[in-house]
GROMACS .gro file of C-alpha atoms in nm:
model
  106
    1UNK     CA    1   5.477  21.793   9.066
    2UNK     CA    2   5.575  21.972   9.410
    3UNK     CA    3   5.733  21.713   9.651
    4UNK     CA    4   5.524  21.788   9.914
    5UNK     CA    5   5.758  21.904  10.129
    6UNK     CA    6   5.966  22.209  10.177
    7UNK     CA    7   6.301  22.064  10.065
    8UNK     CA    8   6.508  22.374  10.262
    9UNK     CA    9   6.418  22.142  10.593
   10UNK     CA   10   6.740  21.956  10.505
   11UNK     CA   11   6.975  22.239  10.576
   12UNK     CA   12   6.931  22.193  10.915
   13UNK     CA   13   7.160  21.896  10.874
   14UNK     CA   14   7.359  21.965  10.512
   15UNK     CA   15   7.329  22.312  10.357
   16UNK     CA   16   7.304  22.461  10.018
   17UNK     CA   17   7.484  22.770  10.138
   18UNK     CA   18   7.479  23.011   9.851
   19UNK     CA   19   7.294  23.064   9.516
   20UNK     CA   20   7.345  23.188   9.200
   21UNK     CA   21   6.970  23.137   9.027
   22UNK     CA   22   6.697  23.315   9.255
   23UNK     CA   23   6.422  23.140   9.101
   24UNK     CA   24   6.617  22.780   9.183
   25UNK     CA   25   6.636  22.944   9.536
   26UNK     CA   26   6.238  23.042   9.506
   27UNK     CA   27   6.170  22.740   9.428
   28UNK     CA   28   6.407  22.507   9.688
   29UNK     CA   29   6.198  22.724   9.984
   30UNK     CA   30   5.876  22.735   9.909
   31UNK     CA   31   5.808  22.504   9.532
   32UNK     CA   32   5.744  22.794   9.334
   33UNK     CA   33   5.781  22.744   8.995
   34UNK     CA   34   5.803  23.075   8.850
   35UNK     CA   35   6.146  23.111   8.805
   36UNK     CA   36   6.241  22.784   8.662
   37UNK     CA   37   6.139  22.582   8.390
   38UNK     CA   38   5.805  22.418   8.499
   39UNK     CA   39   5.881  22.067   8.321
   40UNK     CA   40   6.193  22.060   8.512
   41UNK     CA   41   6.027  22.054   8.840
   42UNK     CA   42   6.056  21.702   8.883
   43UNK     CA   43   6.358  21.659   8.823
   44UNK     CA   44   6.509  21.969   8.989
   45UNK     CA   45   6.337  21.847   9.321
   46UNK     CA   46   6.536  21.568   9.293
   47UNK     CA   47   6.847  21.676   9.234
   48UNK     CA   48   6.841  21.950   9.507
   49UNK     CA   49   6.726  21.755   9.738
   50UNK     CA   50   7.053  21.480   9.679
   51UNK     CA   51   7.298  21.776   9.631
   52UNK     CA   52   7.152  21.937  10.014
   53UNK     CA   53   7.224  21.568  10.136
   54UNK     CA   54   7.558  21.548   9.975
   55UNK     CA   55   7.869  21.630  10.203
   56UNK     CA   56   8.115  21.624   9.876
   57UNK     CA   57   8.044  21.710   9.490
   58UNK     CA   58   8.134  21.329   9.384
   59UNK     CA   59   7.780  21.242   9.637
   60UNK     CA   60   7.604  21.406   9.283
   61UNK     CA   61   7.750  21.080   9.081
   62UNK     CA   62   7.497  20.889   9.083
   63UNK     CA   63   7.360  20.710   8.718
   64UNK     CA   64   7.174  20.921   8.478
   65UNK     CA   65   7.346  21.319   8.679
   66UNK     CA   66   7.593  21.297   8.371
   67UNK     CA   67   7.785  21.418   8.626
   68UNK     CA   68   8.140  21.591   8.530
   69UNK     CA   69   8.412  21.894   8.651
   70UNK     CA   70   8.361  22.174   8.446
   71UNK     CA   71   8.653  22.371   8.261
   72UNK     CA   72   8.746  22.721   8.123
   73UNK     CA   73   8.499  22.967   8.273
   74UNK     CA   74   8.320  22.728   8.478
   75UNK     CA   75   8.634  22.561   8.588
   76UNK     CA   76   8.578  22.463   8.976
   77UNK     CA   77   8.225  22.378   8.912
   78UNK     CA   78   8.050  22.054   8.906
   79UNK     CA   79   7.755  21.975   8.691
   80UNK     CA   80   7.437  21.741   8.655
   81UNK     CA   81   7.217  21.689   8.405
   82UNK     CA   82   6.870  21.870   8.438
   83UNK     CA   83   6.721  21.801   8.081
   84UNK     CA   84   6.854  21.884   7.710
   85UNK     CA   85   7.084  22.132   7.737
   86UNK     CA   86   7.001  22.237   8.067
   87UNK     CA   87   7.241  22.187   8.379
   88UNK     CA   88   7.245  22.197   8.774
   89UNK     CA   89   7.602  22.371   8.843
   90UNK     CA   90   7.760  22.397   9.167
   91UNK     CA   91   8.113  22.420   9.365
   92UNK     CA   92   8.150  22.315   9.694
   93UNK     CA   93   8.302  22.456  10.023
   94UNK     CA   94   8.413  22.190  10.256
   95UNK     CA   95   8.061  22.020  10.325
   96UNK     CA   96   7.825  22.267  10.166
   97UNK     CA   97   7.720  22.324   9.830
   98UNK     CA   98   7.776  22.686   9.696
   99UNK     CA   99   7.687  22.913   9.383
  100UNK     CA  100   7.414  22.671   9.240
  101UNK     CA  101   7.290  22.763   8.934
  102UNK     CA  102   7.065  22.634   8.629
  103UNK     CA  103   7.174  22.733   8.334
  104UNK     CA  104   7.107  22.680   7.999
  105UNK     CA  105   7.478  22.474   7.922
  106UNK     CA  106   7.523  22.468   7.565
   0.00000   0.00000   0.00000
């Protein structure tokens, strides 16, 4: 399900300011769906939308992100939980979210 709305509008305001995962990107501008998992649509509308809105990573702790602090290799990252294994990872720099990614966590 696309949102209906182009869910980059909110950077105007708060910003995701850099990316790791094009298709995540692809699909934040425009809905495109072709470089994510389609059955996480949904759900990945969701949670970019809250993490553009969010002004510090702890905004993302909200019941049923799993949110936590990563450690080891992805220590200074945040996560949330997309579905299964796979996560919504990001760091942040002062009030904007940077190097989000959707990875495949375990």
């Amino acid at each position: 399900m696309h949102i209906g709305y182009n869910l980059s509008i909110v950077s105007g305001i708060y910003m995701i300011k850099t990316w790791h995962h094009k298709g995540l990107k692809k699909f934040y501008e425009t809905g495109s769906k072709a470089g994510i998992q389609p059955k996480h649509a949904d759900i990945l509308g969701l949670l970019l939308f809250q993490l553009a809105t969010s002004i510090k990573p702890e905004d993302m702790n909200t019941p049923g992100n799993n949110f936590h602090h990563l450690h080891g290799n992805l220590e200074g990252f945040f996560s949330v939980k997309v579905s299964g294994n796979w996560r919504l990872i990001f760091q942040f720099e002062e009030t904007d979210a940077i190097l989000v990614d959707y990875i495949d966590y375990h």
